[in-house]
PDB file of C-alpha atoms in Angstrom:
ATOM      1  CA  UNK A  67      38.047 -15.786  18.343  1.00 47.00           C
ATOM      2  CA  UNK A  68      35.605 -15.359  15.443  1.00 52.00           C
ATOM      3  CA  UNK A  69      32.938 -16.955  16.924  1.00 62.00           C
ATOM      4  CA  UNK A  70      30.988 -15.961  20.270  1.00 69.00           C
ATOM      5  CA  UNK A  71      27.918 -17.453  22.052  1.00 75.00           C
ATOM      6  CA  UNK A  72      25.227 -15.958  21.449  1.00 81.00           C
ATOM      7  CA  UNK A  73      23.585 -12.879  23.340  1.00 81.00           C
ATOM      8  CA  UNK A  74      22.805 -13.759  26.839  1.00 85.00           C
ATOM      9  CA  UNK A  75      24.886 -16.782  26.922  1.00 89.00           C
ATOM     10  CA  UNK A  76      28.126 -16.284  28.952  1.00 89.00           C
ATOM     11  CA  UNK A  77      31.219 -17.339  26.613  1.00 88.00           C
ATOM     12  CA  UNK A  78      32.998 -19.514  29.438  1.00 89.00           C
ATOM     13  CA  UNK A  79      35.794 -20.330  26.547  1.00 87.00           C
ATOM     14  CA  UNK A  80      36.634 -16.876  25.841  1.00 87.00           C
ATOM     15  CA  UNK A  81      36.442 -16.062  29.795  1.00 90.00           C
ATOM     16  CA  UNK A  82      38.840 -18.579  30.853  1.00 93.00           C
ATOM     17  CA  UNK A  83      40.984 -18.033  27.511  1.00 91.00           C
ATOM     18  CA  UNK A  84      41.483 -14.084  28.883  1.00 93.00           C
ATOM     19  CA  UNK A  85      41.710 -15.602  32.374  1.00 95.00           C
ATOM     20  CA  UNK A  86      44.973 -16.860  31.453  1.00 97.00           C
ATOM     21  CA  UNK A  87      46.436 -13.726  30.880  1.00 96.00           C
ATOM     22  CA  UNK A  88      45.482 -12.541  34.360  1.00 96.00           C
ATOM     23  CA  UNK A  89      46.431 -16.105  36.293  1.00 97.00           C
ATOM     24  CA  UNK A  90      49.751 -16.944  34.403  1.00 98.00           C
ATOM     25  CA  UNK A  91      50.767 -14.549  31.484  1.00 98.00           C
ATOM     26  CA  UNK A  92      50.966 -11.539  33.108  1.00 98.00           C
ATOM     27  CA  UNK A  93      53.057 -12.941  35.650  1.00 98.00           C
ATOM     28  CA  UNK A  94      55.537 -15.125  32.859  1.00 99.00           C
ATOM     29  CA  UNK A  95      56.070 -11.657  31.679  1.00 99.00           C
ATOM     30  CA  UNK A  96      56.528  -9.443  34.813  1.00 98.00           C
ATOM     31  CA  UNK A  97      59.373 -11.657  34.923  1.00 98.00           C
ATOM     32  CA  UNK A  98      61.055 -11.950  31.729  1.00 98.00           C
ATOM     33  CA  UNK A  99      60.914  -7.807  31.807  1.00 98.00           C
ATOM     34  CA  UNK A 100      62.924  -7.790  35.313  1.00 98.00           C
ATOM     35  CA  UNK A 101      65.113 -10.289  34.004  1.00 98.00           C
ATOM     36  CA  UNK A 102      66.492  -8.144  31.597  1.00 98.00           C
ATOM     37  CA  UNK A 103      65.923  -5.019  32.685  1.00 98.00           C
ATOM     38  CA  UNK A 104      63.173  -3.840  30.243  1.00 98.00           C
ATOM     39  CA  UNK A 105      60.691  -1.315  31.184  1.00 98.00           C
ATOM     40  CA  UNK A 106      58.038  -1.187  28.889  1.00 98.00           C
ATOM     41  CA  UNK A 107      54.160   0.533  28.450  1.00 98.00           C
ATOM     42  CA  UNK A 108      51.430  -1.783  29.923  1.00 98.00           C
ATOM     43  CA  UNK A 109      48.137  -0.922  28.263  1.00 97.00           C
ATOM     44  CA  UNK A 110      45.631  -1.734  30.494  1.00 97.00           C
ATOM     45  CA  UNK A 111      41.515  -1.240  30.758  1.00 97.00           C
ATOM     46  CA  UNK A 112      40.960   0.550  34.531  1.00 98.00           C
ATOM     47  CA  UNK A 113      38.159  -2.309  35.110  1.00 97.00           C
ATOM     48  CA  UNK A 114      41.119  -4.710  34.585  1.00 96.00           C
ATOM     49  CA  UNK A 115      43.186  -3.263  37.033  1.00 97.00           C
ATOM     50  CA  UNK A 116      40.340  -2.765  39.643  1.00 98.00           C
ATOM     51  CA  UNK A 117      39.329  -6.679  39.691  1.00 97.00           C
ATOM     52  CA  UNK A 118      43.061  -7.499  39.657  1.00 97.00           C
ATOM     53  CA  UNK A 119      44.828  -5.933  43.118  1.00 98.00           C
ATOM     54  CA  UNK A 120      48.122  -7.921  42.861  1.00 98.00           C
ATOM     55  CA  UNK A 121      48.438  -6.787  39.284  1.00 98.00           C
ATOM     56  CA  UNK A 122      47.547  -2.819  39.984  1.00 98.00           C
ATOM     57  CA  UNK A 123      49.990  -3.209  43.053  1.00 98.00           C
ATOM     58  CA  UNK A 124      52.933  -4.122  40.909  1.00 98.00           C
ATOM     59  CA  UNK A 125      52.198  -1.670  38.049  1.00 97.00           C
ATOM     60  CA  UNK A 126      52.699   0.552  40.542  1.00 96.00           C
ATOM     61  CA  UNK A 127      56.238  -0.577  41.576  1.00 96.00           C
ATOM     62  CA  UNK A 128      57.365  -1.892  38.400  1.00 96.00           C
ATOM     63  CA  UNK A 129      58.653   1.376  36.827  1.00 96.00           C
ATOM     64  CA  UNK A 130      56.171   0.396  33.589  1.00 98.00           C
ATOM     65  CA  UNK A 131      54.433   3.058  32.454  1.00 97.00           C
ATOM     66  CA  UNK A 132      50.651   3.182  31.330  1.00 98.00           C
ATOM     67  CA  UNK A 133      48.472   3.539  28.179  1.00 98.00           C
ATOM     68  CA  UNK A 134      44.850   3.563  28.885  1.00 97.00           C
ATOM     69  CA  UNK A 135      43.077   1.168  27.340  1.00 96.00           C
ATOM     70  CA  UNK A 136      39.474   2.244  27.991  1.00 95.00           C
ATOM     71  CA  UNK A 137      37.013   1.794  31.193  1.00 96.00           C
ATOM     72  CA  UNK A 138      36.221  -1.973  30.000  1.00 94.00           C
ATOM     73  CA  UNK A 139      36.962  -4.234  27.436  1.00 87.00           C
ATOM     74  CA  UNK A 140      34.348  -2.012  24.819  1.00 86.00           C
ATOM     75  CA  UNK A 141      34.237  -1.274  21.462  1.00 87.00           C
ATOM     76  CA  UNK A 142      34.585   2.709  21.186  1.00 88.00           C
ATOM     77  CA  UNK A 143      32.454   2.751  18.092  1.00 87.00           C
ATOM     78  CA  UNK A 144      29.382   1.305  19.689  1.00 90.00           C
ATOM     79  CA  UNK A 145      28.791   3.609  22.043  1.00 91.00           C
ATOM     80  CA  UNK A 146      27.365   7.090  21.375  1.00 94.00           C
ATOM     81  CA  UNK A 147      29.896  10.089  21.876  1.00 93.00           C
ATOM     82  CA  UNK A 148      28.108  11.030  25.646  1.00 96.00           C
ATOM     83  CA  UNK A 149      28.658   7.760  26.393  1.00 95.00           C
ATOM     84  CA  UNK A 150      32.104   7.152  25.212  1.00 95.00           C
ATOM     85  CA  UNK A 151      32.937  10.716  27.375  1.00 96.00           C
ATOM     86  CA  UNK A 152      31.607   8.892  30.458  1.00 96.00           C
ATOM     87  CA  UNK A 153      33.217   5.798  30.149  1.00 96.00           C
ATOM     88  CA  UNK A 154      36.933   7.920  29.390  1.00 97.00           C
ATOM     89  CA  UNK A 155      35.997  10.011  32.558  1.00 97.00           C
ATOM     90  CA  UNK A 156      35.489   7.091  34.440  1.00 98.00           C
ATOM     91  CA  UNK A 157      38.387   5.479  33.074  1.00 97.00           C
ATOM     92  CA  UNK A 158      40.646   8.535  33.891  1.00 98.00           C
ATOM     93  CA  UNK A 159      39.157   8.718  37.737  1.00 98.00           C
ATOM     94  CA  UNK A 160      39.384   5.068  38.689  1.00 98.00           C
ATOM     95  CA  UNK A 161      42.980   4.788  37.227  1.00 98.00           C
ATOM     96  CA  UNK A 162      44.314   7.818  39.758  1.00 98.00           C
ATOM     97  CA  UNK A 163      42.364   6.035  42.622  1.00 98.00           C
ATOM     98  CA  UNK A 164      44.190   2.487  41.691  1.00 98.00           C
ATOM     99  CA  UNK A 165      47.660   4.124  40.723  1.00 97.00           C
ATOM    100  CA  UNK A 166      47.366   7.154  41.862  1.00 97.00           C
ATOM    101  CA  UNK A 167      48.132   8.958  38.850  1.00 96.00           C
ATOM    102  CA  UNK A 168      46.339   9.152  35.528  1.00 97.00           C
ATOM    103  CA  UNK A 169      47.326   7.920  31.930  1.00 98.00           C
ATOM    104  CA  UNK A 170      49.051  10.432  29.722  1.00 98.00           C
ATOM    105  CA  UNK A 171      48.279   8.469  26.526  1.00 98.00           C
ATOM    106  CA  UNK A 172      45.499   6.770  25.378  1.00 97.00           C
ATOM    107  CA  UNK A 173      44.732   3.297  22.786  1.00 96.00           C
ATOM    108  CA  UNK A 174      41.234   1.987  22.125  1.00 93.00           C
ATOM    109  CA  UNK A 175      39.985  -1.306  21.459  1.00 89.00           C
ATOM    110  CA  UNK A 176      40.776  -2.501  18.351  1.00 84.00           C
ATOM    111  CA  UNK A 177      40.357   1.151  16.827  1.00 87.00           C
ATOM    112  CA  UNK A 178      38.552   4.487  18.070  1.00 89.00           C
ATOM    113  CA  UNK A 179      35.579   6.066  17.241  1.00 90.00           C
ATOM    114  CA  UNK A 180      35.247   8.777  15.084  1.00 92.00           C
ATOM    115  CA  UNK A 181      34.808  11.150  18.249  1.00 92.00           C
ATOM    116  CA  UNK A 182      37.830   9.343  20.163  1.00 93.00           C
ATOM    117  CA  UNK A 183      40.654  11.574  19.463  1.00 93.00           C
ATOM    118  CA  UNK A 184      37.917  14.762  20.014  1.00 93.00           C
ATOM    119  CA  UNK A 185      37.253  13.735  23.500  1.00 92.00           C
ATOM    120  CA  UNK A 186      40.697  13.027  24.135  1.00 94.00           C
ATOM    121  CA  UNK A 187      41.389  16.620  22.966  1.00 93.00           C
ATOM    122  CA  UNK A 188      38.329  18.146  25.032  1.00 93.00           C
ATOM    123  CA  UNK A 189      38.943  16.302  27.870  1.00 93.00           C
ATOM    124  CA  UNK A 190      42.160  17.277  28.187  1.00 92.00           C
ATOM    125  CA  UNK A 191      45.595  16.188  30.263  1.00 95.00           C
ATOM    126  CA  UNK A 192      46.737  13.999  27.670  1.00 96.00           C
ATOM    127  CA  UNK A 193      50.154  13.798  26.149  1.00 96.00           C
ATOM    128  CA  UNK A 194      49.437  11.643  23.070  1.00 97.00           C
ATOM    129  CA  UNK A 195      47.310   9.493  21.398  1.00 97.00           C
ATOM    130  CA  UNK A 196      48.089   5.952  20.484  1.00 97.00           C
ATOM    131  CA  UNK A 197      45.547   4.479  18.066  1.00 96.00           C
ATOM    132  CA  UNK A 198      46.771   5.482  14.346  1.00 96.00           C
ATOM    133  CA  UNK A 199      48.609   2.944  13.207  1.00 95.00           C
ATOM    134  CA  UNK A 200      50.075   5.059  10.055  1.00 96.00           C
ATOM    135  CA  UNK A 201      53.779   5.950  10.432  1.00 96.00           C
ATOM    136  CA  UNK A 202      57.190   5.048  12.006  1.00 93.00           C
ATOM    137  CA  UNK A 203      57.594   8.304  14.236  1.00 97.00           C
ATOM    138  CA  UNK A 204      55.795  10.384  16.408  1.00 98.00           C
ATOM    139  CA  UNK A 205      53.595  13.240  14.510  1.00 98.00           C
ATOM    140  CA  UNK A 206      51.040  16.574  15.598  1.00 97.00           C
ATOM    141  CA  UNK A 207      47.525  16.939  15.016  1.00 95.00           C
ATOM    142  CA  UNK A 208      46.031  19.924  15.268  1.00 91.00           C
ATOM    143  CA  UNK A 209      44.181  20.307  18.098  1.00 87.00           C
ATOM    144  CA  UNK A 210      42.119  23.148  19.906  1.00 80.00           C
ATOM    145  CA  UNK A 211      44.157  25.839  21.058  1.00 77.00           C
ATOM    146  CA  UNK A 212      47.508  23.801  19.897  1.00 87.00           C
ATOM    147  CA  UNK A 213      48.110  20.404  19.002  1.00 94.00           C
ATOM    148  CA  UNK A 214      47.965  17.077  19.995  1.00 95.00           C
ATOM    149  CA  UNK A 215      51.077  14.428  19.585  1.00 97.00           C
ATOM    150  CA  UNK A 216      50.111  11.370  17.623  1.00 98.00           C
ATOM    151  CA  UNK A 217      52.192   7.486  19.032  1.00 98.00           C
ATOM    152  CA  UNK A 218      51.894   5.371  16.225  1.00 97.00           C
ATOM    153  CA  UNK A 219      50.736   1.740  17.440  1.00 97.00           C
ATOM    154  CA  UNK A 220      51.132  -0.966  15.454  1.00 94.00           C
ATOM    155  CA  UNK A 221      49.767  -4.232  14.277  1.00 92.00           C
ATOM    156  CA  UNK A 222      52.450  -5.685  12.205  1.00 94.00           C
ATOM    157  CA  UNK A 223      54.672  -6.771  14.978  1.00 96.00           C
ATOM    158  CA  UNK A 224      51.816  -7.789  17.011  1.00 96.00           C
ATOM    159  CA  UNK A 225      51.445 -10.936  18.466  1.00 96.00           C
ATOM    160  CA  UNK A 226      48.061 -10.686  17.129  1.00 94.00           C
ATOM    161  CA  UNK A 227      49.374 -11.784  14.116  1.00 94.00           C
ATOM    162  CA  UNK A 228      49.588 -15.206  15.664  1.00 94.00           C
ATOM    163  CA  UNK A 229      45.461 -15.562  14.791  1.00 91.00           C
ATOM    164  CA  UNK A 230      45.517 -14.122  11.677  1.00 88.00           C
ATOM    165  CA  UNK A 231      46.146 -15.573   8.317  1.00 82.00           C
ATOM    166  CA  UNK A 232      49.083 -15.106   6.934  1.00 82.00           C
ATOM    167  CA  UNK A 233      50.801 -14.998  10.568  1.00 90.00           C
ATOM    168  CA  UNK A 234      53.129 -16.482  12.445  1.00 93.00           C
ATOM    169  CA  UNK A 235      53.135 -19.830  12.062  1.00 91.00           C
ATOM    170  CA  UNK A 236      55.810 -20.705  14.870  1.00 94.00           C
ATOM    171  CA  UNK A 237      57.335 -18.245  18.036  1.00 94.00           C
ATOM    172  CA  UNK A 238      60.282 -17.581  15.998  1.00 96.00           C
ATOM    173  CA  UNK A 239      58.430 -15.893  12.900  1.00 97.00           C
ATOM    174  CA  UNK A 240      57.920 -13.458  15.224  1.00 98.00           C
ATOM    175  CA  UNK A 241      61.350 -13.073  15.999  1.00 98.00           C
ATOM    176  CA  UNK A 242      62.798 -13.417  12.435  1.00 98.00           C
ATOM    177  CA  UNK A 243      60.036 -10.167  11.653  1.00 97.00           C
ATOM    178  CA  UNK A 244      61.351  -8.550  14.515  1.00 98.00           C
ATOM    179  CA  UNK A 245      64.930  -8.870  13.514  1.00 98.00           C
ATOM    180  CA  UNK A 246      64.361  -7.711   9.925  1.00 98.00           C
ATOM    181  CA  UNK A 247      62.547  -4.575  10.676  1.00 98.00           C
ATOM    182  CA  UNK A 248      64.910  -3.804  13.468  1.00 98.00           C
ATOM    183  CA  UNK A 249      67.904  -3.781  10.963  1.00 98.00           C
ATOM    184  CA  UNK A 250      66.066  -2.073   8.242  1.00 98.00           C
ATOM    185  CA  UNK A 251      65.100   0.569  10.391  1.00 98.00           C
ATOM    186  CA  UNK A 252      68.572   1.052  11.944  1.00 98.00           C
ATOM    187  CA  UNK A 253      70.296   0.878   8.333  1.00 98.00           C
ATOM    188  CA  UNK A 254      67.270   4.010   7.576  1.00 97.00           C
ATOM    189  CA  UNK A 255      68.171   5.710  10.880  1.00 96.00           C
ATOM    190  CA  UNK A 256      72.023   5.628   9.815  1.00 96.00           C
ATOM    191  CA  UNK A 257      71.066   8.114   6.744  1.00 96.00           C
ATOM    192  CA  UNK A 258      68.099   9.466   7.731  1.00 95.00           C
ATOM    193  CA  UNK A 259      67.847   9.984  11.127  1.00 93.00           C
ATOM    194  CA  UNK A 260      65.948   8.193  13.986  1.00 93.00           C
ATOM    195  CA  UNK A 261      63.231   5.371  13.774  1.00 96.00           C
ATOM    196  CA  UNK A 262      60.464   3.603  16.220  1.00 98.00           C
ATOM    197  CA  UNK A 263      59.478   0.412  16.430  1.00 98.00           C
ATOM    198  CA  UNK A 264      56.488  -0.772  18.098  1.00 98.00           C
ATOM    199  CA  UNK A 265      56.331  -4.353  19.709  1.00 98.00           C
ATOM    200  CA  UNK A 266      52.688  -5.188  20.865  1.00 98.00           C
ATOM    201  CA  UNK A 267      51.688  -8.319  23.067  1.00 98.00           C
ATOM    202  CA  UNK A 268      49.207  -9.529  25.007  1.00 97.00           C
ATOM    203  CA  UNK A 269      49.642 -11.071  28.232  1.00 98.00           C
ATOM    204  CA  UNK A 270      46.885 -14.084  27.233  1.00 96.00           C
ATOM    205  CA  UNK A 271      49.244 -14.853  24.259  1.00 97.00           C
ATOM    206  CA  UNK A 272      52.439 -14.356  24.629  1.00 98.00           C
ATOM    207  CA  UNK A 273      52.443 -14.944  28.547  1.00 98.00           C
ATOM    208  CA  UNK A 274      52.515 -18.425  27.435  1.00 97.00           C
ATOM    209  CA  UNK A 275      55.769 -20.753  27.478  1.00 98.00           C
ATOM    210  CA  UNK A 276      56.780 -20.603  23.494  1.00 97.00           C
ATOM    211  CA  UNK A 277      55.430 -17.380  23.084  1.00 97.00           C
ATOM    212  CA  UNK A 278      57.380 -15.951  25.782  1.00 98.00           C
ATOM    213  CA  UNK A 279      60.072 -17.567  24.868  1.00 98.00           C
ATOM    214  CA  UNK A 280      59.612 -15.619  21.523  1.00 98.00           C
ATOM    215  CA  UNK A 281      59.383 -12.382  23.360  1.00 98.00           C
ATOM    216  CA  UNK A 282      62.425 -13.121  24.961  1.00 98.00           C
ATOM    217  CA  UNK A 283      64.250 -14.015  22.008  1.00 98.00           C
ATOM    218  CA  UNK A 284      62.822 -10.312  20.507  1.00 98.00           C
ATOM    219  CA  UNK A 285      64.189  -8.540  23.352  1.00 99.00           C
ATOM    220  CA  UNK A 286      67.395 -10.200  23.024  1.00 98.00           C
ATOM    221  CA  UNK A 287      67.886  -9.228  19.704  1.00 98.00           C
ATOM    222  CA  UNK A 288      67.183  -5.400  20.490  1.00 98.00           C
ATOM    223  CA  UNK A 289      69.602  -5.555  23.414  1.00 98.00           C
ATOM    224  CA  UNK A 290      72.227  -6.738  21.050  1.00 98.00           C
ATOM    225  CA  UNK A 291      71.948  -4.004  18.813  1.00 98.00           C
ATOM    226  CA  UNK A 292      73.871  -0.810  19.951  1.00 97.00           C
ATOM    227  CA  UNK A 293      72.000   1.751  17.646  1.00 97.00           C
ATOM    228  CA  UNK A 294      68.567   0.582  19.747  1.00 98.00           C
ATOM    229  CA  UNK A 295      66.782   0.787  22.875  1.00 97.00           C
ATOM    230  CA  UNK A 296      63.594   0.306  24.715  1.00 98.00           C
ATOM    231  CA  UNK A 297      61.666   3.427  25.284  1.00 98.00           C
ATOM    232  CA  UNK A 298      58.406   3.621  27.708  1.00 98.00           C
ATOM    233  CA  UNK A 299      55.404   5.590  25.264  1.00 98.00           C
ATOM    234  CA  UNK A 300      55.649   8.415  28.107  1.00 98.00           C
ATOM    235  CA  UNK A 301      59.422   8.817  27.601  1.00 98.00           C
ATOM    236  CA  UNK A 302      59.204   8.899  23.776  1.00 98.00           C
ATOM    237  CA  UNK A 303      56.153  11.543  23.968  1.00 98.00           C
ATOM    238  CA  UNK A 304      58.215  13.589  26.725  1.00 98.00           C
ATOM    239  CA  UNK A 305      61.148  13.277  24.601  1.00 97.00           C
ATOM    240  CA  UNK A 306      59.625  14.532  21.413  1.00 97.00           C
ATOM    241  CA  UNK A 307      57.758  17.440  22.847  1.00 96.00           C
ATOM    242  CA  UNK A 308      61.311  18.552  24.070  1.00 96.00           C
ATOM    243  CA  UNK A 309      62.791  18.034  20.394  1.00 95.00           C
ATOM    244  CA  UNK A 310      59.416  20.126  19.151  1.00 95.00           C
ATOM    245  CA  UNK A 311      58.486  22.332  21.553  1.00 90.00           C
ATOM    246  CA  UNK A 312      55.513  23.977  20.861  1.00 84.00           C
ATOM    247  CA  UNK A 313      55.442  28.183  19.551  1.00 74.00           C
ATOM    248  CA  UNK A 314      56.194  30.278  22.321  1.00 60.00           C
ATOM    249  CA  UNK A 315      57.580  27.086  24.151  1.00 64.00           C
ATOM    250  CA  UNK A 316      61.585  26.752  25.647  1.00 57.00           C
ATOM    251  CA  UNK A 317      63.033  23.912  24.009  1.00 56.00           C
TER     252      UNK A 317
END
């Protein structure tokens, strides 16, 4: 929302609007995901996860991979780069005591920092980095002592765009976008080799009814098309390290 209450006056609105994600949306999509078979990347803040047992518990069993998301709902670029370390080492440590295992890949709020992608690299154990949203395929960065893979995200087919001006209007805009990138991209791969696409929601909005039904209609049409499939963000890193191996590296 673009307005908020103001400092030291809890937002109830906002609270309960998130709320649904975690009651209901969540859930509506757990479910639509089975239903078809999908395994997807659930981006996640640890915080989240720790206030949210039943949630953690079937992240763990749901063969859904994850991108962290940060130690709490926080804008990176307000915090000083000590204090974004701390909160990414706290992150990293309470996610392998919920899940047992730690992220590989890593999205901020919104966007990063301008130290983000440094600490990722310092800190090490990660795979990839998820925040540039500036291509259609996986890319390096230098990074110390190598390189670091770069994930594209993206906001274009991003149910975010239900908020935003121009957007989608109605469930099925989302859809119809869907379905025209998907064929452009496949008509590119044909003579140019292969593509990514990037489908972002969020459980508070498209966990409910006609936005589900929108996601469902999206996966749908990617099922139906032979030349595509759904790829967790681990797979695709995994599987382009393999294709690129590093110098010195077996392929």
């Amino acid at each position: 929302y673009p307005l908020s209450a103001p400092a030291g006056i809890r937002d109830l609105g906002t609270e309960t609007h998130f709320e649904y994600g975690s009651r209901v949306g969540i859930w509506r999509i757990a479910r639509l995901l089975e239903r078809h078979g999908v395994h997807a990347t659930i981006s996640s803040c640890a915080e989240a996860l720790r206030r949210n047992p039943e949630v953690t518990a079937w992240l763990c069993q749901s063969g859904h991979d994850l991108l962290g998301h940060g130690l709490r709902w926080t804008e990176q670029w307000t915090l000083s780069r000590d204090e974004e370390r701390d909160h990414l080492q706290r992150a990293v440590a309470l996610f392998i005591e919920l899940l047992g295992e730690r992220p590989i890949g890593w999205n901020s709020r919104s966007f990063p920092s301008v130290n983000t992608r440094d600490i990722l690299i310092e800190e090490g154990g990660f795979l990839y980095d998820s925040d540039p949203c500036n291509d259609d395929l996986p890319y390096f960065v230098p990074a110390q002592n190598g390189r670091l893979l770069i994930i594209p995200y993206s906001k274009t087919l991003n149910d975010s765009r239900y908020l935003v001006s121009p957007g989608y209007v109605t469930p099925k805009d989302f859809v119809d976008n869907v379905e025209a990138y998907l064929d452009f991209l496949i008509r590119e791969a044909r003579e140019e080799g292969g593509r990514m696409m990037t489908i972002a929601v969020h459980a508070r909005w498209t966990g409910q009814p006609n936005r589900a039904a929108a996601l469902e209609g999206i996966i749908e049409t990617v099922l139906s098309r032979p030349e595509a499939a759904f790829m967790r963000r681990n797979d695709i890193a995994r599987y382009w390290l393999s294709l690129f191996p590093a110098e010195g590296e077996a392929p």
